[in-house]
Coordinates of C-alpha atoms in Angstrom, one line a residue:
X218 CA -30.2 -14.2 16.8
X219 CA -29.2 -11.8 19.3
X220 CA -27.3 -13.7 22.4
X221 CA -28.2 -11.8 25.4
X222 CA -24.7 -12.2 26.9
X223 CA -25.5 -9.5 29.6
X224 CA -27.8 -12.1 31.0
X225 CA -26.0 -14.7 31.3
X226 CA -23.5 -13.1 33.4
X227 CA -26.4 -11.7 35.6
X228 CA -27.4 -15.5 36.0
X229 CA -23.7 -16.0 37.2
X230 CA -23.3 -13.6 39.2
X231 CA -26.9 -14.4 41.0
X232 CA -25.7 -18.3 41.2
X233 CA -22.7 -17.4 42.9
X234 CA -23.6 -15.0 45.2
X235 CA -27.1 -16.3 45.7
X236 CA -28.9 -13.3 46.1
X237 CA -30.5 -10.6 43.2
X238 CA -29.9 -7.8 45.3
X239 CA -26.1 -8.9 45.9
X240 CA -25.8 -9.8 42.2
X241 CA -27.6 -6.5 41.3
X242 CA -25.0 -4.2 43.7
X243 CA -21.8 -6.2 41.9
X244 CA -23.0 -5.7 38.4
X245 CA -23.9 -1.8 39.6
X246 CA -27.3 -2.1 38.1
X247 CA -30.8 -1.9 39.8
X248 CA -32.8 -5.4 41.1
X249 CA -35.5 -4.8 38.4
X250 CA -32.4 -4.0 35.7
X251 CA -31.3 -7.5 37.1
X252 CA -34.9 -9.2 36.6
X253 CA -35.0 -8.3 33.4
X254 CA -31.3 -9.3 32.3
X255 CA -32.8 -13.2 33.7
X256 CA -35.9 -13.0 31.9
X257 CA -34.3 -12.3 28.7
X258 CA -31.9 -15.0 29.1
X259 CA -34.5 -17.5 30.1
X260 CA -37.2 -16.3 27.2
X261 CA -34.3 -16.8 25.0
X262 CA -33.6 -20.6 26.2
X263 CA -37.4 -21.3 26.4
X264 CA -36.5 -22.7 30.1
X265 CA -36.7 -21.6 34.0
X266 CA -32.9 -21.3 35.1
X267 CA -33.7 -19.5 38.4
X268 CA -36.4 -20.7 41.0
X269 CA -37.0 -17.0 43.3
X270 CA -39.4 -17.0 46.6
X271 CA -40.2 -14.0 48.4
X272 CA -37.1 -15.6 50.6
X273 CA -34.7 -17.2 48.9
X274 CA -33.1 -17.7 44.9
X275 CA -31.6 -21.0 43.8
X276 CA -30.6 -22.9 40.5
X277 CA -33.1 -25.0 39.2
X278 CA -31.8 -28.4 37.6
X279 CA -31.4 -27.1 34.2
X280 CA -29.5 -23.9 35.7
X281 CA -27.6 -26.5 37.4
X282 CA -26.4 -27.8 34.5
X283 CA -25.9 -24.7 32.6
X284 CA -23.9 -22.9 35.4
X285 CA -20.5 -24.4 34.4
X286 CA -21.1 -23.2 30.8
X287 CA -22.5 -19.9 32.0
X288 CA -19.1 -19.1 33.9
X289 CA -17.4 -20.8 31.1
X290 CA -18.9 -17.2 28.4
X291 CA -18.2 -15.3 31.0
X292 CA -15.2 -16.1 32.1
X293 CA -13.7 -15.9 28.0
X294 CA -15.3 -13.3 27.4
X295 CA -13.6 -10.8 30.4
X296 CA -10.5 -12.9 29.3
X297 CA -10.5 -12.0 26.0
X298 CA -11.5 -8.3 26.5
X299 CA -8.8 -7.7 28.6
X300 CA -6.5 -9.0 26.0
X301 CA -7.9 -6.6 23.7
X302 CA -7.3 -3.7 26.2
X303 CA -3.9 -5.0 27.0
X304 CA -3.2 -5.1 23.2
X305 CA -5.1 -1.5 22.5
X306 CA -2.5 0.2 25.6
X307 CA 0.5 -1.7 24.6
X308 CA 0.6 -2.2 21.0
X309 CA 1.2 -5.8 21.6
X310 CA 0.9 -8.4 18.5
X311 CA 2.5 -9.9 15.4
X312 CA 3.2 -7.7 12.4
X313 CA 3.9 -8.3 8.7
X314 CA 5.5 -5.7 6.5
X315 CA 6.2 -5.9 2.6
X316 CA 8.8 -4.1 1.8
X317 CA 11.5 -3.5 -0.9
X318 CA 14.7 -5.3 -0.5
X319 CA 16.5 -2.2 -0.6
X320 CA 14.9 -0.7 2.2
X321 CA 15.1 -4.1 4.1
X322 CA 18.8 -3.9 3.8
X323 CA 19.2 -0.3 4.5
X324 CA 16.0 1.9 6.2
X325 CA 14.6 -0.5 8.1
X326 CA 17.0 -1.8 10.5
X327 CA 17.3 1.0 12.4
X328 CA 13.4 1.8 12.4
X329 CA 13.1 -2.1 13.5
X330 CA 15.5 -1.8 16.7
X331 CA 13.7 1.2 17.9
X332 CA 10.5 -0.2 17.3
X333 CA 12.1 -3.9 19.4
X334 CA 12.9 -1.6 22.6
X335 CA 9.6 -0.4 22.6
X336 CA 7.7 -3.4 22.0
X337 CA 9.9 -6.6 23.0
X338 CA 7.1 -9.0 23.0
X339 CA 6.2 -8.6 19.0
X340 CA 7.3 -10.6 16.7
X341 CA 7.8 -8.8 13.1
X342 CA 8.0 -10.8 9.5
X343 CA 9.5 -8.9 6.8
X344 CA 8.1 -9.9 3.2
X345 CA 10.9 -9.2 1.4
X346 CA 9.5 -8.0 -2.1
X347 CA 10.5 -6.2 -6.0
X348 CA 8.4 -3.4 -6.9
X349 CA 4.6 -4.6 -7.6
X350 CA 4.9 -7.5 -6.0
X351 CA 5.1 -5.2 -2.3
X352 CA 2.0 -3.4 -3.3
X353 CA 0.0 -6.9 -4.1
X354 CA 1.4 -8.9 -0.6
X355 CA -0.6 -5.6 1.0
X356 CA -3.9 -6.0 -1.7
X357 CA -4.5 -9.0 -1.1
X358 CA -3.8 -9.5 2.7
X359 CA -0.7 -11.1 3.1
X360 CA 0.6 -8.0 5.2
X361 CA -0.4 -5.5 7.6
X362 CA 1.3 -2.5 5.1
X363 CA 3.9 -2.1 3.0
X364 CA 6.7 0.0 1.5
X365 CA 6.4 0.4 -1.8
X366 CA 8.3 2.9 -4.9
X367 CA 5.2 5.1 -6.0
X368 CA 3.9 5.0 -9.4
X369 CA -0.2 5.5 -10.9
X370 CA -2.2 5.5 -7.5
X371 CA -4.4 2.2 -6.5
X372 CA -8.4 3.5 -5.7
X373 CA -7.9 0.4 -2.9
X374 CA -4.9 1.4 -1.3
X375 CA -3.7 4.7 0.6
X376 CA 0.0 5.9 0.2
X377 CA 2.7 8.3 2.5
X378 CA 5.4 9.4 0.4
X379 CA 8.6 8.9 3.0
X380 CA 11.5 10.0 0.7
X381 CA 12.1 11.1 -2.6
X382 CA 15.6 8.9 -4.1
X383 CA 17.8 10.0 -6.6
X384 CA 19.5 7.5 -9.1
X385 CA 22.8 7.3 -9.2
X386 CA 25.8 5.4 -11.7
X387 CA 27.7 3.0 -9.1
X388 CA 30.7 1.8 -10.6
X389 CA 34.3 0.6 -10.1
X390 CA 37.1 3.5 -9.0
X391 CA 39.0 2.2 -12.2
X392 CA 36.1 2.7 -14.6
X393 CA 36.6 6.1 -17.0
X394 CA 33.2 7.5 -15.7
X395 CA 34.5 7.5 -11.9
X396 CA 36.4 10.3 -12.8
X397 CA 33.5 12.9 -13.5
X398 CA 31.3 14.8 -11.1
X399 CA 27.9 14.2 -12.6
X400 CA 26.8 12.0 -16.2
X401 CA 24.0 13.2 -17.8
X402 CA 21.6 10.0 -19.2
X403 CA 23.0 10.9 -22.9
X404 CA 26.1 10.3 -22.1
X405 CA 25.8 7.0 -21.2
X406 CA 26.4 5.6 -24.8
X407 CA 28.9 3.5 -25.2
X408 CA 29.0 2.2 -21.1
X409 CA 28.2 -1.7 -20.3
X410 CA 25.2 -1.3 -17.8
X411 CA 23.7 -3.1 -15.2
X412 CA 19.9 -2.4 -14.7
X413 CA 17.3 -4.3 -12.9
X414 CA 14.9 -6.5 -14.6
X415 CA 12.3 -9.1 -13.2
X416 CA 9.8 -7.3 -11.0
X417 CA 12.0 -4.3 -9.5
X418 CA 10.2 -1.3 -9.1
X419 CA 12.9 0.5 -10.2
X420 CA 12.4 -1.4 -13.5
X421 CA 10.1 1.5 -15.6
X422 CA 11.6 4.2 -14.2
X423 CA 15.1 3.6 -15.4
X424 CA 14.1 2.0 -19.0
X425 CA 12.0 5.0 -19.6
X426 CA 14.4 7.7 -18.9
X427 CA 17.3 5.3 -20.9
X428 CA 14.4 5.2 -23.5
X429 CA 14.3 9.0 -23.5
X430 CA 17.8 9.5 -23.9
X431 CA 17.8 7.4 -27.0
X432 CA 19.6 4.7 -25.6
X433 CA 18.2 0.9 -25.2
X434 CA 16.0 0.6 -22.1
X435 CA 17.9 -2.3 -20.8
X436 CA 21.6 -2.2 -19.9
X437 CA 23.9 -4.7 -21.4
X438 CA 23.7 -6.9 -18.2
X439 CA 20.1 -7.3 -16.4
X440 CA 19.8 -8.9 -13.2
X441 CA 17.0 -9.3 -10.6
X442 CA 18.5 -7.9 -7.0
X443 CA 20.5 -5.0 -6.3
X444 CA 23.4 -6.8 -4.3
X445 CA 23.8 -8.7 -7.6
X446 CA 24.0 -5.5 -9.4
X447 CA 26.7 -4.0 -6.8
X448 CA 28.3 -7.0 -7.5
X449 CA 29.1 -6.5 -10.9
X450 CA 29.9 -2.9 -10.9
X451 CA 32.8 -4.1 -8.2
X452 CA 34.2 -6.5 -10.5
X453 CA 33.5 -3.7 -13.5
X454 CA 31.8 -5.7 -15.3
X455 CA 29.4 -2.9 -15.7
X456 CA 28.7 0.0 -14.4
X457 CA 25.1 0.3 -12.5
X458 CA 22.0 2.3 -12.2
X459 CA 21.1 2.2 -8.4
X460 CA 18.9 4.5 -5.9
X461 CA 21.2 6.9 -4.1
X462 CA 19.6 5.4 -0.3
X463 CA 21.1 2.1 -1.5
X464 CA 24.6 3.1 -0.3
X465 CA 26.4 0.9 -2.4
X466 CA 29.7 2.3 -1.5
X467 CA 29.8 1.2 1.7
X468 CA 28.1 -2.1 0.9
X469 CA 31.4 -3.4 -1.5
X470 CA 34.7 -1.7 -1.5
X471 CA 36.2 0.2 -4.6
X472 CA 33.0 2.1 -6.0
X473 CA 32.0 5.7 -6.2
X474 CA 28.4 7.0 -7.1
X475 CA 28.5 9.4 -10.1
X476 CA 24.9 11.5 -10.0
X477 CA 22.7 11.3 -12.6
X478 CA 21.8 14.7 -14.2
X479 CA 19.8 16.1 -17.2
X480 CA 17.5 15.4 -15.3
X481 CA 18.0 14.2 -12.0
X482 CA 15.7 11.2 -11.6
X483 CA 13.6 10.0 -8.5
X484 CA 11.7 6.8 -7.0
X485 CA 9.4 7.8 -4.2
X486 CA 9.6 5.5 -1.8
X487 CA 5.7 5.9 0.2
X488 CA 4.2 3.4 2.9
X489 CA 1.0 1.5 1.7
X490 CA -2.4 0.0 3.7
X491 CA -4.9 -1.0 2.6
X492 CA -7.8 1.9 2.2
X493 CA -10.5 2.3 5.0
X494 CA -8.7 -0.3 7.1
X495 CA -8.0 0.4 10.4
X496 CA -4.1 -1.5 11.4
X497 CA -3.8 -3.4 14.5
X498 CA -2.3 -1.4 17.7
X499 CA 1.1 -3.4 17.3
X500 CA 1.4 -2.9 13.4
X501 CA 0.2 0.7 13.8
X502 CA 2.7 1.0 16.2
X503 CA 5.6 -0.2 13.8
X504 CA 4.3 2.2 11.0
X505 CA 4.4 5.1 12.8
X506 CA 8.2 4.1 13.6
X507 CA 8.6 3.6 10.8
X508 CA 7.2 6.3 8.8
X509 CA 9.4 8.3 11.9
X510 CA 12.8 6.7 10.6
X511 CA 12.2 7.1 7.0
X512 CA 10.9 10.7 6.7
X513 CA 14.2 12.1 8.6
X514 CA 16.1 10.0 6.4
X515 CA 14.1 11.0 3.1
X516 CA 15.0 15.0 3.8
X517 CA 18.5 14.2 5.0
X518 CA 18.5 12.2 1.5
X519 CA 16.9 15.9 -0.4
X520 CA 19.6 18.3 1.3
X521 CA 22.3 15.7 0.2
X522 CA 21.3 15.6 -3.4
X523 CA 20.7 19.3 -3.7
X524 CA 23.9 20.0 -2.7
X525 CA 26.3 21.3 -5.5

């Protein structure tokens, strides 16, 4: 069923002004474009809206009756295109973002008060996420895009790699390994460590390097957040395999980050949509600030760990 909408604003237009060649010069179409728009509309109704002499145009009763319903299509319709156009210029709408809590807590904040000055009017949810969990919230719909640690590629999802993060051993100034420059994974036999479990991304990556370095996958203390993590390495309860970007000197007092060498180990942190699906102007707008943010702060990130 094709609606012919453009006739039933020509029918509008013809009731109010009461005249096809008035209607016809508003709508910047010819009279017989006009006639044609109304015969559509009335073929497709199966009734007579218009009664036209040689003199004069007026309703009949059943265009009477229509009229208020008429300008009621019409009226939403402009409405609601204008909205669109508003919302296409200015980027204005809700957004959803799954991310990692890591980068909620660090990356983001920054990237979210540029993005506020731009666009005051949106409102953004974060979806605070662990590893796979981010990259399913974005699968199945429940956000707009996501940020994500990398690992085997998803055929329904498209990736930007932002920054490439480099584990680190957090742990207490008073703890023996403080002292060194660099550990290599070997020589962590022997320490109490605190890796994350549950769903963190970070999860495989750490168990299979530990695994590599003949050492069990999982530290001696396993906990599901890095602030929990953080939080033992402060009391030295353990030390703590955490991403460099974390920061998690300046998030508790008393720790030092010890890099981890032989080899030096990275997440890839990459925003992910969902593929062949074009974002809304407003969420479009936050990923491209986003994606802004993060990339300066990924090579910064590079030139720091590459330093000697």
């Amino acid at each position: 069923m094709k609606i012919p909408i453009d006739g039933v604003q020509a029918f509008v237009h013809v009731a109010e002004l009461g005249s096809f060649n008035r209607a016809a010069e508003h709508l910047f179409i010819t009279q017989t474009a006009l006639t044609r728009r109304i015969q559509r509309l009335e073929a497709f109704v199966g009734l007579r809206l218009l009664d036209r002499t040689t003199r004069s145009t007026a309703l009949s009763p059943t265009g009477r009756d229509f009229l208020p319903l008429a300008r009621r299509i019409v009226d939403d319709l402009v409405h609601g295109l204008d909205r669109l156009r508003t919302s296409s210029r200015l980027g204005v709408g809700d957004v959803t973002v799954a991310t990692l809590q890591s980068v909620a807590f660090r990356q983001l904040p920054l990237a979210l008060r540029s993005y506020a000055r731009k666009h005051p009017d949106n409102r953004v949810q974060l979806l605070e996420r662990s590893g796979a969990l981010v990259t399913e919230a974005v699968r199945q719909g429940q956000a707009d895009f996501g940020i994500h640690i990398q690992h085997e590629p998803h055929t329904d999802l498209t990736e930007e790699t932002l920054m490439r993060d480099p584990f680190v051993l957090v742990c207490s100034r008073s703890h023996p390994i403080a002292k060194l420059k660099k550990v290599a994974w070997s020589g962590l036999q022997g320490i109490d460590l605190v890796t994350l479990g549950g769903a963190s991304g970070n999860r495989r990556i750490v168990e299979a390097h530990l695994s590599k370095a003949a050492l069990r996958p999982r530290g001696r203390f396993v906990v599901e957040s890095t602030p929990s993590a953080i939080a033992l390495a402060r009391e030295n309860v353990g030390a703590a395999i955490l991403p460099a970007a974390m920061k998690a000197t300046t998030v508790a007092t008393g720790l030092i980050e010890v890099p981890l060498v032989e080899p030096v180990v990275y997440r890839s942190i990459a925003l992910v949509r969902r593929k062949n699906e074009t974002l809304s102007p407003a969420a479009d707008a936050l990923y491209a600030v986003i994606k802004e943010q993060m990339l300066g702060a990924g090579t910064a990130t590079s030139r720091r760990s590459a330093s000697p």
